C-alpha cells in the first residue's frame, strides 16, 4: 500500500493532469474483442478436487486424480447454453499437477489412473470449446509447490517450456491467466514475466494475458465479484507486478492512467474455487449471479465466473440449474430494448464504432414518442476511441419538468443502472464531465425480469 501511494505520487508528477485527445490510451483490437465477450467461465480442477483442499501442497500423488466420468463436452455445452463465451481451465494450479501430459515433469495426468494415463484434460476442454464455438483459455500457475526447480533460475525455463506446450498443442488460445498468488512459505523466486509474455505474443498473438497488472487485462482487486462503482480501464502500473499492487487501486483504475488494462472480475459460483461437496448448499443462485453481472459487466468489467467440476469430472446439478436461471433472467430482462426504433439508429445497432458525440453539458434528448416503462438503463461508449465519460446525468420528463433518474460516473464498455420503475415518453442524458467528448455508442432501456 505504501509503495502504491508513492507510485501514485510519482505518476501524478510525471503525467500532466490533462491528457490530450490523441494521447488518450486506447485498447488494441484483442482487448476490445475480449471485453465484448462479457461473460466467460473458469474451471478450477486438479488434485484439490479429490483432496478437498483449496491449495494443494505439491505432495499429492497423481494416483488420486481419477475423475470417474469426465465429460468435457457436457460441461462446455452447459457453458455455451448459459451464454459463456470462453472457458479457462486451470492447466496447472499451485500444487504443480498438470492436467495435460507435459513432457517436462511426471507430475501429470499421465501418471494418474485416469484413462490409464492416456488422458488429457486440456485437450478435451479445448476440443469441446471448438466444437461448441466458444473460446478457450488456460491458467498456468507460476507458483509451483511440487517442482524441484522452483526457486532456482532454471524454473523460468521449465515454466516457459510448459507454456510453449500449452500454446502450441491445443489450437487457438484466447486468454492466458498468470496468477500472482503465492503463499508466505513460498521459496523466493523471480519470475521472468517479460519472457513469459513475449512467448504468448509470439505463439498466440490473439490471446489476451491476465495478471494482477496486465499486460492486457488486470485483476479487479477482489474475489467477491465487484468491480468499482467507478471503473476506469486506464491505469498506471509503474513499479507494480503480479502480486504487488494495491487491490483498491486495481478496483477503480485511474482516469489519468497511461495504459489501457481493463479489469476482469473473477469470482466463484461457490465459496471455494474448487469443488467441495460440503458447499453444495452454498451455490450462488441465478438471482445472485445476475447481481454480479450488474456489478461487473455493468461497471465496465468482464465477469469470469468459476464453475468447478466435481470428482466425477462434471458440473454439479445445482450449479447447472443456477447457471440456467442466470442466463434466462438476463435474457428476459434484456430481450427488448425499449429505445429500439425510437432513437437514432446508431444508438441501438449494437455496434460500438457507430456513436453519437456528446459534449459536456449539452443534453441529448431521447424522445420515445409514447410512454415507456423501464427500470434498467444501459450506456456504452465507443471504447475503440478510449474511455471518456467522468460523470453523467440521466433525467426523465414527468409531463411538467425534468426529474433526475440517476447520476453516474464511468461508462466505458458498458454501464448498467438499476432504477425504480420510471414511466415517461422522454429522457435526456447529459455528460457533466468528460476527458474528451463522449462517443456514446449504445443506449438501452429495459423492464427487468420479475425474477431479478
Ligand atoms: C488465486 C488462487 O490462489 C486461487 O486458488 C484461485 O486460483 C484464484 C482464481 O486465484 O490467486
Short mmCIF file of C-alpha atoms in Angstrom, two decimals, residues 183-429:
data_model
loop_
_atom_site.label_atom_id
_atom_site.label_comp_id
_atom_site.label_asym_id
_atom_site.label_seq_id
_atom_site.Cartn_x
_atom_site.Cartn_y
_atom_site.Cartn_z
CA UNK A 183 1.92 -18.47 -0.09
CA UNK A 184 4.01 -16.89 2.63
CA UNK A 185 6.06 -20.09 2.83
CA UNK A 186 6.92 -19.95 -0.89
CA UNK A 187 10.59 -20.06 -1.83
CA UNK A 188 12.00 -16.84 -3.27
CA UNK A 189 11.60 -16.88 -6.99
CA UNK A 190 11.98 -14.12 -9.52
CA UNK A 191 9.61 -14.85 -12.36
CA UNK A 192 10.60 -13.87 -15.87
CA UNK A 193 7.23 -12.34 -16.69
CA UNK A 194 8.62 -10.39 -19.64
CA UNK A 195 9.85 -13.65 -21.13
CA UNK A 196 6.53 -15.41 -20.47
CA UNK A 197 4.58 -12.59 -22.07
CA UNK A 198 6.85 -12.46 -25.09
CA UNK A 199 6.27 -16.15 -25.69
CA UNK A 200 2.48 -15.73 -25.60
CA UNK A 201 2.63 -12.82 -28.05
CA UNK A 202 4.87 -14.81 -30.37
CA UNK A 203 2.85 -18.05 -30.35
CA UNK A 204 -0.72 -16.81 -29.79
CA UNK A 205 -0.88 -13.16 -30.84
CA UNK A 206 -4.65 -13.02 -30.43
CA UNK A 207 -4.60 -14.12 -26.79
CA UNK A 208 -5.08 -11.60 -24.00
CA UNK A 209 -2.90 -12.02 -20.95
CA UNK A 210 -4.23 -11.62 -17.44
CA UNK A 211 -2.17 -10.86 -14.39
CA UNK A 212 -2.90 -8.53 -11.46
CA UNK A 213 -1.48 -5.73 -13.58
CA UNK A 214 -1.92 -6.87 -17.16
CA UNK A 215 -0.34 -6.56 -19.73
CA UNK A 216 -3.79 -6.86 -21.37
CA UNK A 217 -6.26 -7.49 -18.57
CA UNK A 218 -5.94 -6.67 -14.87
CA UNK A 219 -7.38 -8.12 -11.68
CA UNK A 220 -10.41 -6.31 -10.30
CA UNK A 221 -8.86 -6.40 -6.83
CA UNK A 222 -11.27 -8.77 -5.04
CA UNK A 223 -12.78 -12.22 -5.46
CA UNK A 224 -16.31 -11.25 -4.47
CA UNK A 225 -17.44 -10.15 -7.92
CA UNK A 226 -17.42 -6.39 -7.51
CA UNK A 227 -15.87 -4.01 -9.99
CA UNK A 228 -15.55 -0.45 -8.73
CA UNK A 229 -18.70 1.63 -8.94
CA UNK A 230 -16.31 3.86 -10.85
CA UNK A 231 -14.13 1.69 -13.05
CA UNK A 232 -11.52 3.01 -15.43
CA UNK A 233 -9.91 0.74 -18.00
CA UNK A 234 -6.91 3.03 -17.77
CA UNK A 235 -4.25 2.62 -15.09
CA UNK A 236 -0.57 3.16 -14.32
CA UNK A 237 1.42 0.11 -13.32
CA UNK A 238 4.87 1.57 -12.74
CA UNK A 239 6.61 -0.39 -10.01
CA UNK A 240 3.80 -2.93 -9.72
CA UNK A 241 3.93 -6.61 -10.60
CA UNK A 242 1.70 -9.65 -10.28
CA UNK A 243 1.14 -9.99 -6.55
CA UNK A 244 2.43 -6.47 -5.89
CA UNK A 245 -0.38 -4.00 -6.38
CA UNK A 246 -2.99 -2.22 -4.29
CA UNK A 247 -6.33 -4.02 -4.78
CA UNK A 248 -8.29 -0.81 -4.18
CA UNK A 249 -6.42 0.89 -6.99
CA UNK A 250 -6.97 -2.08 -9.32
CA UNK A 251 -10.68 -1.98 -8.49
CA UNK A 252 -11.28 1.52 -9.82
CA UNK A 253 -8.34 2.12 -12.16
CA UNK A 254 -7.10 5.61 -12.83
CA UNK A 255 -8.65 8.28 -15.06
CA UNK A 256 -5.17 9.60 -15.78
CA UNK A 257 -3.53 6.21 -16.22
CA UNK A 258 -1.48 5.92 -19.37
CA UNK A 259 -2.13 2.23 -20.06
CA UNK A 260 -5.32 0.53 -21.24
CA UNK A 261 -5.70 -2.52 -18.98
CA UNK A 262 -9.38 -3.24 -18.26
CA UNK A 263 -10.50 -5.05 -15.12
CA UNK A 264 -11.58 -8.69 -15.13
CA UNK A 265 -13.93 -9.74 -12.32
CA UNK A 266 -13.14 -13.32 -11.28
CA UNK A 267 -15.49 -14.89 -8.77
CA UNK A 268 -16.66 -18.41 -7.98
CA UNK A 269 -20.22 -19.72 -8.11
CA UNK A 270 -19.33 -21.45 -4.81
CA UNK A 271 -17.48 -20.23 -1.72
CA UNK A 272 -14.29 -22.02 -2.87
CA UNK A 273 -12.56 -22.15 -6.23
CA UNK A 274 -12.54 -25.95 -6.18
CA UNK A 275 -15.48 -28.30 -5.73
CA UNK A 276 -16.25 -29.35 -2.16
CA UNK A 277 -19.43 -31.39 -1.50
CA UNK A 278 -20.00 -29.56 1.78
CA UNK A 279 -20.59 -26.39 -0.25
CA UNK A 280 -23.40 -27.89 -2.31
CA UNK A 281 -25.94 -25.81 -0.41
CA UNK A 282 -23.95 -22.62 -0.89
CA UNK A 283 -24.07 -22.30 -4.66
CA UNK A 284 -24.91 -18.75 -5.77
CA UNK A 285 -28.44 -18.58 -7.13
CA UNK A 286 -29.35 -17.34 -10.60
CA UNK A 287 -30.54 -14.12 -8.99
CA UNK A 288 -27.25 -13.64 -7.11
CA UNK A 289 -25.30 -14.27 -10.31
CA UNK A 290 -27.38 -11.67 -12.11
CA UNK A 291 -26.49 -9.22 -9.34
CA UNK A 292 -22.82 -9.99 -10.01
CA UNK A 293 -23.40 -9.34 -13.71
CA UNK A 294 -24.58 -5.82 -12.90
CA UNK A 295 -21.59 -5.30 -10.61
CA UNK A 296 -19.05 -6.49 -13.18
CA UNK A 297 -20.21 -6.23 -16.80
CA UNK A 298 -22.47 -3.33 -15.80
CA UNK A 299 -19.45 -1.49 -14.39
CA UNK A 300 -17.13 -1.69 -17.35
CA UNK A 301 -15.62 -5.05 -16.44
CA UNK A 302 -15.99 -8.66 -17.58
CA UNK A 303 -17.44 -11.47 -15.47
CA UNK A 304 -15.15 -14.50 -15.23
CA UNK A 305 -17.31 -16.96 -13.30
CA UNK A 306 -15.76 -20.10 -11.86
CA UNK A 307 -17.77 -23.32 -12.01
CA UNK A 308 -15.66 -26.14 -10.56
CA UNK A 309 -16.07 -29.71 -11.85
CA UNK A 310 -16.82 -32.41 -9.27
CA UNK A 311 -14.68 -35.54 -8.73
CA UNK A 312 -16.88 -37.14 -11.36
CA UNK A 313 -15.50 -34.64 -13.87
CA UNK A 314 -18.79 -32.86 -14.47
CA UNK A 315 -20.59 -29.84 -13.06
CA UNK A 316 -22.79 -30.38 -10.01
CA UNK A 317 -26.50 -30.36 -10.81
CA UNK A 318 -27.23 -27.34 -8.62
CA UNK A 319 -24.59 -25.30 -10.42
CA UNK A 320 -26.09 -26.22 -13.80
CA UNK A 321 -29.58 -25.22 -12.66
CA UNK A 322 -28.35 -21.90 -11.31
CA UNK A 323 -26.40 -21.14 -14.48
CA UNK A 324 -29.54 -21.77 -16.47
CA UNK A 325 -31.54 -19.41 -14.21
CA UNK A 326 -28.82 -16.79 -14.50
CA UNK A 327 -28.98 -16.70 -18.27
CA UNK A 328 -32.73 -16.95 -18.55
CA UNK A 329 -33.19 -14.00 -16.18
CA UNK A 330 -30.69 -11.92 -18.15
CA UNK A 331 -32.37 -12.87 -21.42
CA UNK A 332 -35.76 -11.90 -20.05
CA UNK A 333 -34.52 -8.53 -18.81
CA UNK A 334 -32.54 -7.56 -21.84
CA UNK A 335 -34.60 -9.08 -24.67
CA UNK A 336 -36.47 -5.86 -25.51
CA UNK A 337 -34.64 -2.59 -25.73
CA UNK A 338 -37.48 -0.09 -25.43
CA UNK A 339 -35.38 2.51 -27.21
CA UNK A 340 -35.00 0.41 -30.36
CA UNK A 341 -36.53 2.04 -33.41
CA UNK A 342 -37.27 5.18 -31.37
CA UNK A 343 -33.89 6.86 -31.23
CA UNK A 344 -31.03 7.46 -33.67
CA UNK A 345 -30.25 4.15 -35.28
CA UNK A 346 -26.57 4.13 -34.36
CA UNK A 347 -27.51 4.14 -30.66
CA UNK A 348 -29.18 0.73 -30.82
CA UNK A 349 -27.37 -1.01 -33.67
CA UNK A 350 -25.10 -2.95 -31.27
CA UNK A 351 -22.00 -1.52 -32.93
CA UNK A 352 -19.53 0.25 -30.70
CA UNK A 353 -17.99 2.22 -33.52
CA UNK A 354 -21.20 3.94 -34.66
CA UNK A 355 -21.64 6.56 -31.97
CA UNK A 356 -23.19 9.93 -31.18
CA UNK A 357 -20.77 12.50 -29.82
CA UNK A 358 -21.80 14.23 -26.61
CA UNK A 359 -20.04 17.34 -25.40
CA UNK A 360 -20.08 18.37 -21.76
CA UNK A 361 -23.34 19.94 -20.59
CA UNK A 362 -25.11 19.54 -23.93
CA UNK A 363 -28.04 17.24 -23.19
CA UNK A 364 -29.11 14.56 -25.62
CA UNK A 365 -32.89 14.16 -25.57
CA UNK A 366 -34.24 10.73 -26.44
CA UNK A 367 -37.88 11.04 -27.41
CA UNK A 368 -39.73 7.72 -27.41
CA UNK A 369 -42.89 9.45 -28.74
CA UNK A 370 -45.09 7.40 -26.44
CA UNK A 371 -44.78 6.33 -22.85
CA UNK A 372 -42.41 3.54 -21.92
CA UNK A 373 -41.89 1.93 -18.51
CA UNK A 374 -38.34 0.97 -17.61
CA UNK A 375 -36.25 0.19 -14.54
CA UNK A 376 -32.92 -0.62 -16.18
CA UNK A 377 -30.79 1.67 -18.32
CA UNK A 378 -27.68 0.88 -20.31
CA UNK A 379 -25.00 3.08 -21.82
CA UNK A 380 -21.95 2.11 -23.85
CA UNK A 381 -19.04 4.20 -25.03
CA UNK A 382 -17.13 3.56 -28.21
CA UNK A 383 -14.10 2.34 -26.27
CA UNK A 384 -12.16 1.94 -29.51
CA UNK A 385 -11.55 5.68 -29.07
CA UNK A 386 -10.81 5.43 -25.36
CA UNK A 387 -12.82 5.91 -22.20
CA UNK A 388 -14.04 9.46 -21.76
CA UNK A 389 -17.08 9.92 -19.55
CA UNK A 390 -16.32 11.04 -16.00
CA UNK A 391 -19.86 11.84 -14.79
CA UNK A 392 -23.24 11.96 -16.46
CA UNK A 393 -26.86 12.58 -15.55
CA UNK A 394 -29.96 10.72 -16.65
CA UNK A 395 -33.28 12.56 -16.37
CA UNK A 396 -36.84 11.80 -17.43
CA UNK A 397 -39.74 14.05 -18.34
CA UNK A 398 -42.66 13.74 -15.91
CA UNK A 399 -45.03 15.82 -18.05
CA UNK A 400 -44.06 19.10 -16.40
CA UNK A 401 -40.34 19.07 -15.72
CA UNK A 402 -37.15 17.04 -15.97
CA UNK A 403 -36.61 14.76 -13.00
CA UNK A 404 -33.34 13.16 -12.03
CA UNK A 405 -33.29 9.40 -12.56
CA UNK A 406 -29.64 8.89 -11.68
CA UNK A 407 -26.20 10.42 -11.78
CA UNK A 408 -23.34 8.07 -12.53
CA UNK A 409 -19.61 8.03 -13.15
CA UNK A 410 -17.68 5.94 -15.67
CA UNK A 411 -19.33 4.24 -18.64
CA UNK A 412 -16.56 2.61 -20.70
CA UNK A 413 -17.62 -0.59 -22.41
CA UNK A 414 -20.91 -0.76 -20.50
CA UNK A 415 -22.73 0.92 -17.64
CA UNK A 416 -25.95 -0.62 -16.33
CA UNK A 417 -28.23 1.30 -13.98
CA UNK A 418 -30.85 -0.31 -11.76
CA UNK A 419 -33.62 2.21 -11.16
CA UNK A 420 -37.08 2.38 -9.67
CA UNK A 421 -39.77 1.95 -12.33
CA UNK A 422 -39.96 5.07 -14.48
CA UNK A 423 -42.83 5.82 -16.85
CA UNK A 424 -42.05 8.51 -19.37
CA UNK A 425 -42.04 9.36 -23.04
CA UNK A 426 -38.70 11.22 -22.95
CA UNK A 427 -35.36 11.01 -21.22
CA UNK A 428 -32.25 13.10 -21.52
CA UNK A 429 -28.62 12.28 -20.95
#
